Short mmCIF file of C-alpha atoms in Angstrom, two decimals:
data_model
loop_
_atom_site.label_atom_id
_atom_site.label_comp_id
_atom_site.label_asym_id
_atom_site.label_seq_id
_atom_site.Cartn_x
_atom_site.Cartn_y
_atom_site.Cartn_z
CA MET G 177 3.37 84.08 162.10
CA ALA G 178 3.72 80.62 160.58
CA LEU G 179 -0.03 80.43 159.94
CA THR G 180 -0.06 83.84 158.25
CA ALA G 181 2.96 83.09 156.08
CA ALA G 182 1.57 79.69 155.06
CA TRP G 183 -1.85 81.10 154.17
CA LEU G 184 -0.26 83.90 152.18
CA PHE G 185 2.28 82.02 150.11
CA LEU G 186 1.61 78.26 150.14
CA GLY G 187 -0.85 76.23 148.15
CA ALA G 188 -2.94 73.32 149.43
CA THR G 189 0.11 71.21 150.28
CA PRO G 190 0.79 68.87 153.22
CA VAL G 191 3.09 71.56 154.62
CA ARG G 192 0.27 74.11 154.78
CA THR G 193 -2.07 71.53 156.28
CA ALA G 194 0.47 70.74 159.02
CA VAL G 195 1.05 74.43 159.73
CA LEU G 196 -2.70 75.06 159.79
CA TRP G 197 -3.55 72.35 162.29
CA GLY G 198 -0.45 72.95 164.39
CA SER G 199 -1.19 76.67 164.64
CA LEU G 200 -4.85 76.17 165.51
CA ALA G 201 -3.90 73.61 168.19
CA LEU G 202 -1.38 76.02 169.70
CA LEU G 203 -3.82 78.95 169.66
CA THR G 204 -6.49 76.79 171.27
CA ALA G 205 -4.06 75.72 173.98
CA CYS G 206 -3.21 79.36 174.66
CA VAL G 207 -6.88 80.30 175.10
CA VAL G 208 -7.47 77.29 177.39
CA ILE G 209 -4.43 78.16 179.55
CA TRP G 210 -5.62 81.76 179.74
CA ALA G 211 -9.14 80.69 180.74
CA VAL G 212 -7.83 78.37 183.47
CA ALA G 213 -5.55 81.10 184.85
CA VAL G 214 -8.39 83.64 184.98
CA LYS G 215 -10.77 81.11 186.55
CA HIS G 216 -8.37 80.14 189.33
CA ALA G 217 -6.90 83.59 190.03
CA GLY G 218 -9.98 85.68 189.32
CA ALA G 219 -9.97 88.88 187.33
CA LYS G 220 -7.19 90.79 189.08
CA SER G 221 -6.72 94.52 188.74
CA ARG G 222 -3.40 95.90 187.61
CA SER G 223 -2.79 97.22 191.13
CA GLU G 224 -3.14 93.71 192.55
CA THR G 225 -0.76 92.19 190.00
CA TYR G 226 1.79 94.95 190.67
CA GLN G 227 1.66 94.20 194.39
CA TRP G 228 2.14 90.52 193.58
CA ALA G 229 5.13 91.31 191.34
CA VAL G 230 6.81 93.32 194.12
CA GLN G 231 6.32 90.46 196.57
CA ALA G 232 7.60 87.89 194.06
CA ALA G 233 10.73 89.91 193.29
CA SER G 234 11.56 90.55 196.94
CA VAL G 235 14.17 88.21 198.38
CA ARG G 236 15.89 87.86 201.73
CA ALA G 237 18.20 90.84 201.96
CA GLY G 238 20.24 89.40 204.86
CA SER G 239 23.37 91.26 205.91
CA ALA G 240 23.56 92.96 202.52
CA ALA G 241 20.25 94.79 202.96
CA GLY G 242 20.49 98.43 201.94
CA THR G 243 23.69 98.01 199.94
CA ILE G 244 24.33 98.40 196.21
CA PRO G 245 24.60 95.20 194.14
CA LEU G 246 27.65 94.54 192.02
CA ARG G 247 25.63 92.94 189.25
CA LEU G 248 22.42 94.33 187.71
CA GLY G 249 20.11 92.07 185.71
CA GLY G 250 18.91 92.70 182.17
CA THR G 251 15.41 92.98 180.79
CA ARG G 252 15.37 90.14 178.26
CA ARG G 253 12.09 88.63 179.46
CA MET G 254 10.23 91.94 179.51
CA LEU G 255 11.65 92.87 176.11
CA VAL G 256 10.58 89.57 174.55
CA ARG G 257 7.04 90.09 175.85
CA SER G 258 6.75 93.67 174.62
CA GLU G 259 8.27 92.86 171.21
CA GLY G 260 6.08 89.77 170.97
CA LEU G 261 3.01 91.93 171.49
CA LEU G 262 3.97 94.11 168.52
CA VAL G 263 4.59 91.09 166.31
CA ALA G 264 1.34 89.43 167.38
CA GLY G 265 -0.66 92.59 166.66
CA SER G 266 0.70 93.09 163.15
CA THR G 267 0.38 89.36 162.40
CA LEU G 268 -3.28 89.26 163.45
CA VAL G 269 -4.04 92.27 161.25
CA ALA G 270 -2.27 90.64 158.29
CA LEU G 271 -4.01 87.31 158.82
CA TRP G 272 -7.43 88.92 159.08
CA ALA G 273 -6.77 90.96 155.94
CA THR G 274 -5.81 87.72 154.19
CA LEU G 275 -9.03 86.02 155.27
CA ILE G 276 -11.15 88.94 154.08
CA VAL G 277 -9.77 88.79 150.52
CA ALA G 278 -9.10 85.03 150.41
CA ASP G 279 -10.81 82.84 147.82
CA ALA G 280 -12.44 79.85 149.48
CA ARG G 281 -12.70 78.02 146.15
CA GLY G 282 -9.10 76.87 146.58
CA THR G 283 -10.32 74.19 149.00
CA GLY G 284 -13.62 73.32 147.24
CA THR G 285 -14.23 72.12 143.69
CA SER G 286 -10.72 73.05 142.59
CA ALA G 287 -9.21 70.73 145.20
CA VAL G 288 -11.29 67.82 143.85
CA LEU G 289 -10.26 68.64 140.29
CA ALA G 290 -6.60 68.94 141.21
CA ASP G 291 -6.62 65.53 142.95
CA ALA G 292 -8.26 63.97 139.90
CA GLY G 293 -5.64 65.33 137.47
CA ALA G 294 -7.48 68.24 135.88
CA VAL G 295 -6.20 69.85 132.70
CA ILE G 296 -6.68 73.44 131.53
CA GLU G 297 -8.13 74.19 128.11
CA GLN G 298 -9.79 77.17 126.48
CA ARG G 299 -13.53 76.70 126.05
CA ALA G 300 -16.30 78.92 124.71
CA VAL G 301 -19.00 80.32 126.98
CA VAL G 302 -22.48 79.17 125.92
CA LYS G 303 -24.53 80.77 128.70
CA ILE G 304 -24.12 83.59 131.25
CA GLU G 305 -26.34 83.98 134.34
CA LYS G 306 -26.43 86.15 137.48
CA GLU G 307 -23.95 88.61 136.04
CA ASP G 308 -22.75 91.51 138.17
CA ALA G 309 -20.69 93.87 136.03
CA GLY G 310 -20.23 97.51 135.07
CA SER G 311 -21.62 99.05 131.91
CA SER G 312 -18.26 99.09 130.11
CA PHE G 313 -17.02 96.08 128.17
CA ARG G 314 -13.66 96.47 129.89
CA SER G 315 -15.12 96.38 133.40
CA SER G 316 -14.61 93.34 135.62
CA ALA G 317 -17.51 90.96 136.10
CA THR G 318 -18.78 88.21 138.33
CA ALA G 319 -21.16 85.67 136.83
CA ASP G 320 -22.15 82.06 136.44
CA TYR G 321 -20.60 80.81 133.19
CA THR G 322 -21.66 77.65 131.37
CA VAL G 323 -19.32 75.74 129.04
CA LEU G 324 -19.63 72.40 127.25
CA LEU G 325 -17.42 69.48 128.32
CA PRO G 326 -16.88 66.14 126.56
CA PRO G 327 -19.05 63.33 127.94
CA SER G 328 -17.67 60.56 130.11
CA SER G 329 -18.62 57.93 127.51
CA GLY G 330 -20.18 58.46 124.07
CA GLY G 331 -23.10 60.77 123.74
CA GLU G 332 -23.71 64.47 123.73
CA VAL G 333 -21.51 67.12 125.34
CA VAL G 334 -22.29 68.03 128.97
CA PRO G 335 -23.03 71.64 130.06
CA VAL G 336 -21.13 72.57 133.24
CA THR G 337 -21.60 75.83 135.15
CA PHE G 338 -19.10 77.57 137.44
CA ARG G 339 -18.89 81.01 139.01
CA ALA G 340 -15.91 83.21 138.17
CA ASP G 341 -14.61 86.72 138.75
CA THR G 342 -13.22 87.79 135.39
CA HIS G 343 -11.06 90.83 134.72
CA ARG G 344 -13.21 91.80 131.73
CA ARG G 345 -16.87 91.44 130.97
CA GLN G 346 -17.54 88.31 128.92
CA GLY G 347 -20.10 87.49 126.26
CA ILE G 348 -21.57 84.41 124.62
CA GLY G 349 -18.80 82.78 122.61
CA SER G 350 -15.98 84.31 124.69
CA LYS G 351 -13.14 81.96 125.45
CA LEU G 352 -12.22 81.21 129.07
CA TYR G 353 -9.46 79.08 130.56
CA VAL G 354 -11.34 76.11 132.03
CA ALA G 355 -9.94 73.34 134.25
CA SER G 356 -11.74 70.00 134.13
CA VAL G 357 -10.99 66.28 134.29
CA PRO G 358 -11.11 64.59 130.87
CA GLY G 359 -13.98 62.11 130.70
CA GLN G 360 -15.38 63.12 134.11
CA PRO G 361 -17.62 66.17 133.60
CA GLU G 362 -19.60 65.24 136.72
CA LEU G 363 -16.69 66.57 138.84
CA GLY G 364 -17.44 70.08 137.59
CA ALA G 365 -15.08 72.76 136.37
CA ILE G 366 -13.48 76.06 137.29
CA GLY G 367 -12.46 78.84 134.95
CA ASP G 368 -11.31 82.40 134.45
CA ASP G 369 -10.10 84.71 131.72
CA GLN G 370 -6.62 84.65 133.30
CA LEU G 371 -4.61 81.42 133.07
CA ALA G 372 -2.67 82.28 136.25
CA GLU G 373 -5.94 82.54 138.20
CA VAL G 374 -7.06 79.05 137.18
CA GLU G 375 -3.62 77.67 138.07
CA ARG G 376 -3.85 79.41 141.45
CA GLN G 377 -7.19 77.78 142.22
CA LEU G 378 -5.91 74.34 141.25
CA ALA G 379 -2.86 74.84 143.45
CA GLY G 380 -5.14 75.78 146.36
CA ARG G 381 -3.52 79.15 147.02
CA ALA G 382 -5.87 81.46 148.94
CA LEU G 383 -4.70 84.65 147.21
CA GLU G 384 -3.52 85.86 143.88
CA HIS G 385 0.23 86.42 143.73
CA GLY G 386 -0.17 90.21 143.64
CA SER G 387 -2.41 90.33 146.72
CA ALA G 388 -0.26 87.84 148.63
CA TRP G 389 2.97 89.75 148.02
CA LEU G 390 1.33 93.09 148.84
CA ILE G 391 -0.11 91.90 152.15
CA GLY G 392 3.10 90.00 152.94
CA ALA G 393 5.32 92.99 152.22
CA VAL G 394 3.17 95.37 154.30
CA TRP G 395 3.10 92.83 157.11
CA VAL G 396 6.89 92.37 157.17
CA LEU G 397 7.63 96.09 156.86
CA ALA G 398 5.14 97.06 159.57
CA THR G 399 6.50 94.41 161.94
CA LEU G 400 10.11 95.44 161.31
CA ALA G 401 9.31 99.15 161.67
CA MET G 402 7.56 98.69 165.00
CA GLY G 403 10.23 96.33 166.28
CA ILE G 404 13.13 98.56 165.25
CA GLY G 405 11.38 101.66 166.61
CA SER G 406 10.74 100.00 169.94
CA TRP G 407 14.30 98.64 170.05
CA ALA G 408 15.90 102.00 169.27
CA THR G 409 13.84 104.27 171.49
CA GLY G 410 12.59 102.12 174.32
CA SER G 411 14.18 102.75 177.71
CA LEU G 412 13.24 99.21 178.70
CA ARG G 413 15.99 97.57 176.62
CA ARG G 414 19.24 96.91 178.48
CA PRO G 415 21.63 94.01 179.09
CA ALA G 416 22.95 92.74 182.41
CA ARG G 417 25.65 95.12 183.68
CA THR G 418 28.32 95.41 186.34
CA VAL G 419 28.36 98.41 188.70
CA ASP G 420 31.71 100.17 189.08
CA PRO G 421 32.82 103.46 190.70
CA ALA G 422 31.89 105.37 187.52
CA TRP G 423 28.26 104.79 188.43
CA GLN G 424 26.48 107.45 190.46
CA SER G 425 24.25 106.56 193.40
CA LEU G 426 21.73 108.31 195.61
CA ARG G 427 19.74 107.06 198.57
CA VAL G 428 16.04 107.68 197.77
CA ALA G 429 12.49 106.89 198.81
CA VAL G 430 9.44 106.69 196.53
CA SER G 431 7.10 109.50 197.60
CA GLY G 432 4.35 108.97 195.03
CA THR G 433 3.55 109.72 191.41
CA GLY G 434 3.51 112.88 189.33
CA GLU G 435 4.06 114.40 185.90
CA HIS G 436 7.37 115.92 184.88
CA THR G 437 7.60 118.52 182.10
CA ASP G 438 10.85 118.14 180.20
CA GLU G 439 11.56 121.33 178.22
CA PRO G 440 14.56 122.36 176.08
CA PRO G 441 17.29 123.89 178.28
CA PRO G 442 17.36 127.71 178.53
CA GLY G 443 19.65 129.31 175.97
CA SER G 444 19.31 126.51 173.41
CA PRO G 445 17.95 127.22 169.89
CA ASP G 446 14.93 125.06 170.62
CA ALA G 447 14.09 127.08 173.73
CA ALA G 448 14.30 130.37 171.84
CA ASP G 449 11.86 129.30 169.11
CA GLU G 450 8.33 128.94 170.46
CA LYS G 451 7.28 126.30 167.92
CA LYS G 452 10.40 124.17 168.48
CA ARG G 453 10.02 124.57 172.22
CA ARG G 454 6.51 123.13 172.09
CA GLU G 455 7.57 120.30 169.78
CA ASN G 456 10.47 119.30 172.04
CA THR G 457 8.59 119.55 175.33
CA ARG G 458 7.70 116.21 176.91
CA LYS G 459 5.22 115.51 179.68
CA LEU G 460 6.33 112.36 181.47
CA PRO G 461 4.17 110.46 183.98
CA CYS G 462 6.64 109.25 186.56
CA LEU G 463 7.38 107.99 190.01
CA VAL G 464 8.67 110.77 192.24
CA LEU G 465 11.85 109.86 194.14
CA GLU G 466 13.06 111.94 197.10
CA GLY G 467 16.69 111.98 198.13
CA ARG G 468 18.77 114.54 200.05
CA GLY G 469 16.12 117.21 199.65
CA ARG G 470 15.58 116.81 195.92
CA GLU G 471 12.74 115.33 193.87
CA ILE G 472 13.77 113.22 190.88
CA PRO G 473 11.31 112.00 188.20
CA PHE G 474 11.77 108.33 187.38
CA HIS G 475 9.72 107.09 184.43
CA VAL G 476 9.18 103.54 183.20
CA PRO G 477 6.61 101.93 180.85
CA MET G 478 4.03 100.92 183.44
CA GLY G 479 0.57 101.75 184.75
CA LEU G 480 1.52 104.76 186.87
CA ASP G 481 -1.32 104.73 189.41
CA ALA G 482 -0.90 101.02 190.07
CA ALA G 483 2.89 101.38 190.35
CA GLY G 484 2.52 104.26 192.76
CA ALA G 485 0.20 102.24 194.97
CA ALA G 486 2.63 99.30 194.98
CA LEU G 487 5.88 101.25 195.48
CA THR G 488 5.10 104.42 197.46
CA GLY G 489 7.10 104.43 200.67
CA VAL G 490 9.77 101.95 199.62
CA GLN G 491 13.41 102.91 200.08
CA GLY G 492 16.48 102.03 198.07
CA TRP G 493 19.20 103.29 195.75
CA LEU G 494 18.91 105.23 192.52
CA LEU G 495 21.77 104.26 190.21
CA TRP G 496 22.91 105.42 186.79
CA HIS G 497 26.00 105.67 184.64
CA PRO G 498 26.36 109.18 183.14
CA GLN G 499 27.38 107.76 179.74
CA GLN G 500 24.53 105.28 179.40
CA ARG G 501 21.95 107.37 177.61
CA ARG G 502 19.14 106.65 175.19
CA GLY G 503 17.63 109.62 173.41
CA GLU G 504 16.75 112.31 175.94
CA ASP G 505 17.10 110.02 178.95
CA VAL G 506 19.78 108.57 181.17
CA LEU G 507 19.14 104.88 181.84
CA ALA G 508 18.64 104.42 185.56
CA GLU G 509 17.91 101.64 188.05
CA LEU G 510 15.90 101.81 191.25
CA VAL G 511 17.21 99.14 193.64
CA GLY G 512 14.83 98.50 196.54
CA ASP G 513 16.04 97.39 199.94
CA ASP G 514 13.70 94.39 199.64
CA GLY G 515 15.93 92.93 196.93
CA TRP G 516 14.44 94.02 193.61
CA GLN G 517 15.70 96.16 190.75
CA LEU G 518 13.33 98.32 188.66
CA PRO G 519 14.63 99.51 185.24
CA GLY G 520 13.68 103.05 184.26
CA ALA G 521 15.06 106.37 183.09
CA VAL G 522 15.69 109.92 184.26
CA PRO G 523 15.59 112.91 181.88
CA VAL G 524 19.10 114.01 180.89
CA GLN G 525 18.59 117.57 182.14
CA VAL G 526 17.44 116.35 185.55
CA ALA G 527 20.38 113.95 185.83
CA GLU G 528 22.85 116.70 184.93
CA ARG G 529 21.36 119.12 187.48
CA VAL G 530 21.45 116.47 190.20
CA GLU G 531 25.09 115.67 189.45
CA GLU G 532 26.01 119.37 189.42
CA ALA G 533 24.35 119.80 192.82
CA GLY G 534 26.76 117.24 194.25
CA VAL G 535 24.10 115.07 195.88
CA MET G 536 25.22 111.92 194.03
CA GLU G 537 28.18 109.85 195.12
CA PRO G 538 30.25 107.11 193.44
CA ALA G 539 28.63 103.71 193.84
CA ARG G 540 30.22 101.30 196.30
CA PRO G 541 28.88 97.90 195.28
CA ASP G 542 28.70 94.93 197.63
CA PRO G 543 29.70 91.65 195.88
CA GLU G 544 27.39 89.72 198.23
CA ARG G 545 24.28 91.74 197.31
CA ARG G 546 21.78 90.00 195.04
CA VAL G 547 18.77 91.56 193.37
CA GLN G 548 15.99 90.35 191.07
CA THR G 549 14.54 92.40 188.22
CA LEU G 550 11.08 93.69 189.09
CA ASP G 551 8.74 92.85 186.20
CA LEU G 552 5.54 94.74 186.98
CA GLY G 553 3.86 93.32 183.88
CA ALA G 554 4.45 89.67 184.81
CA GLY G 555 0.89 89.19 186.04
CA TRP G 556 -0.82 90.35 182.84
CA LEU G 557 -2.35 86.91 182.27
CA VAL G 558 -4.88 87.27 185.09
CA THR G 559 -5.77 90.94 184.54
CA ALA G 560 -8.42 89.80 182.06
CA SER G 561 -11.98 88.89 183.10
CA ALA G 562 -14.26 86.16 181.77
CA PRO G 563 -15.85 88.39 179.05
CA VAL G 564 -12.41 89.12 177.58
CA VAL G 565 -11.45 85.45 177.45
CA VAL G 566 -14.82 84.55 175.93
CA GLY G 567 -14.36 87.30 173.33
CA PHE G 568 -11.01 85.89 172.23
CA ALA G 569 -12.44 82.35 172.23
CA VAL G 570 -15.17 83.53 169.85
CA ALA G 571 -12.53 85.18 167.65
CA LEU G 572 -10.60 81.88 167.54
CA ALA G 573 -13.76 80.02 166.54
CA CYS G 574 -14.37 82.54 163.75
CA LEU G 575 -10.78 82.18 162.58
CA THR G 576 -11.12 78.40 162.52
CA ALA G 577 -14.31 78.57 160.47
CA LEU G 578 -12.78 80.96 157.93
CA LEU G 579 -9.73 78.73 157.53
CA LEU G 580 -11.44 75.34 157.37
CA VAL G 581 -14.80 75.87 155.69
CA PRO G 582 -14.36 76.03 151.89
CA ASP G 583 -17.77 77.48 151.04
CA GLY G 584 -17.97 81.12 150.01
CA GLY G 585 -20.79 83.56 150.59
CA ALA G 586 -21.84 86.49 152.74
CA TRP G 587 -21.38 84.45 155.93
CA ARG G 588 -17.62 84.86 155.58
CA VAL G 589 -17.91 88.63 155.86
CA TRP G 590 -20.14 88.41 158.92
CA THR G 591 -17.90 85.82 160.52
CA ALA G 592 -14.85 88.05 159.99
CA VAL G 593 -16.70 91.02 161.52
CA ALA G 594 -17.76 88.90 164.52
CA GLY G 595 -14.18 87.77 165.03
CA VAL G 596 -13.02 91.37 165.29
CA LEU G 597 -15.90 92.70 167.40
CA ALA G 598 -16.03 89.87 169.96
CA PRO G 599 -12.70 90.71 171.73
CA LEU G 600 -13.52 94.42 171.60
CA ALA G 601 -16.89 93.75 173.20
CA GLY G 602 -15.23 91.71 175.95
CA LEU G 603 -12.72 94.46 176.69
CA THR G 604 -15.51 97.04 176.78
CA VAL G 605 -17.59 94.99 179.22
CA GLN G 606 -14.54 94.56 181.47
CA ALA G 607 -13.68 98.28 181.39
CA VAL G 608 -17.25 99.31 182.24
CA ALA G 609 -17.45 96.79 185.09
CA ARG G 610 -14.20 97.99 186.61
CA MET G 611 -15.19 101.63 186.31
CA ASP G 612 -18.44 100.83 188.14
CA HIS G 613 -16.35 99.30 190.94
CA GLY G 614 -14.02 102.29 191.06
CA ASP G 615 -11.09 100.47 189.46
CA GLY G 616 -9.99 102.00 186.16
CA ASP G 617 -7.32 99.42 185.50
CA THR G 618 -7.56 97.48 182.26
CA ALA G 619 -5.93 94.26 181.11
CA GLU G 620 -2.22 94.67 180.44
CA GLY G 621 -0.77 93.05 177.31
#
């Protein structure tokens, strides 16, 4: 985020340089840590990491085994990881968009001129070469423009050529804003028909103000929208809580996985209207819990097949507070006898039917019972294989080149394309390899 913000809004200042090198060092360290983890642990499937997470969260139950804990943990760590993924995704998109439209001249000739104390003056164009422009006089143009600069010491004026993207097509004799160092024409010059553009290049800013604010605004709004949406609707978010007799409990066992269809209740306006009924019908992949002759769908954001393989057969308590709802769900907790707690949710209609059937009972917590939150996504780091890590390493190398190399040209476009395609290629190779081995699991972010 710091790298994106600095590249969007800062000029070639010591602050941007520090942010640039600090960010690249941190990103490099992340890739190295990831590579070491994958090398030592091997490319694990999601099923294997889920089994590991269950074992890691299991503690000695002791005399309190099979009882209900008084204190339930929160999901801060899981929430930070999931929200961080959203922020990282939008930031990478914004940074790559910045690099695509960035002007590399801000770190080339203009940087030399700025250090030497360049001044901006209007000068007439005496020659135009390699022009790429529309047929209209008002169309924008890209060309090599030649102007005359005063000599360094007596003699004739010196012709200096620079390339510029002007807002309007220019002609011989047209006046451009040109930045040069008085008495030092050998340092070259930069110019444009817009004064603000020449000032931008001298300041070393990668983007025009309009482009920077547009990309920055879209980036901030997209990040906030995704974060707020995830915060408001996600069943994962919950603080640590204390269990009291208002909580309902049911002794259950995980029997497997399934899909629950959650439809509007009979007699409601949504159920009577076919279109509204379809729009408000949800199909929820879930764990199937069995307790006192009833099947209860329990859904959480996880890889369902892998979770089923790791949890089928375990026994524990299903807990919820009737008033703790989020959207169409009642927040629920599955507390295993092995000492872990899995956050999830049960559809409101199912919870109400179960309570009406009288199979639930008030929770009787044991103050001595301790549980640990089961984070099934904790092992995501080693679910990648070598091609995925290599793909992201290539993307980092492309990013570094785009940020540090001041030269322009077609290579920048190809480098940006390679930086996007390399991780995708790595993920594709991994997915194909795992399908060939009968394992459809993919890396979990």
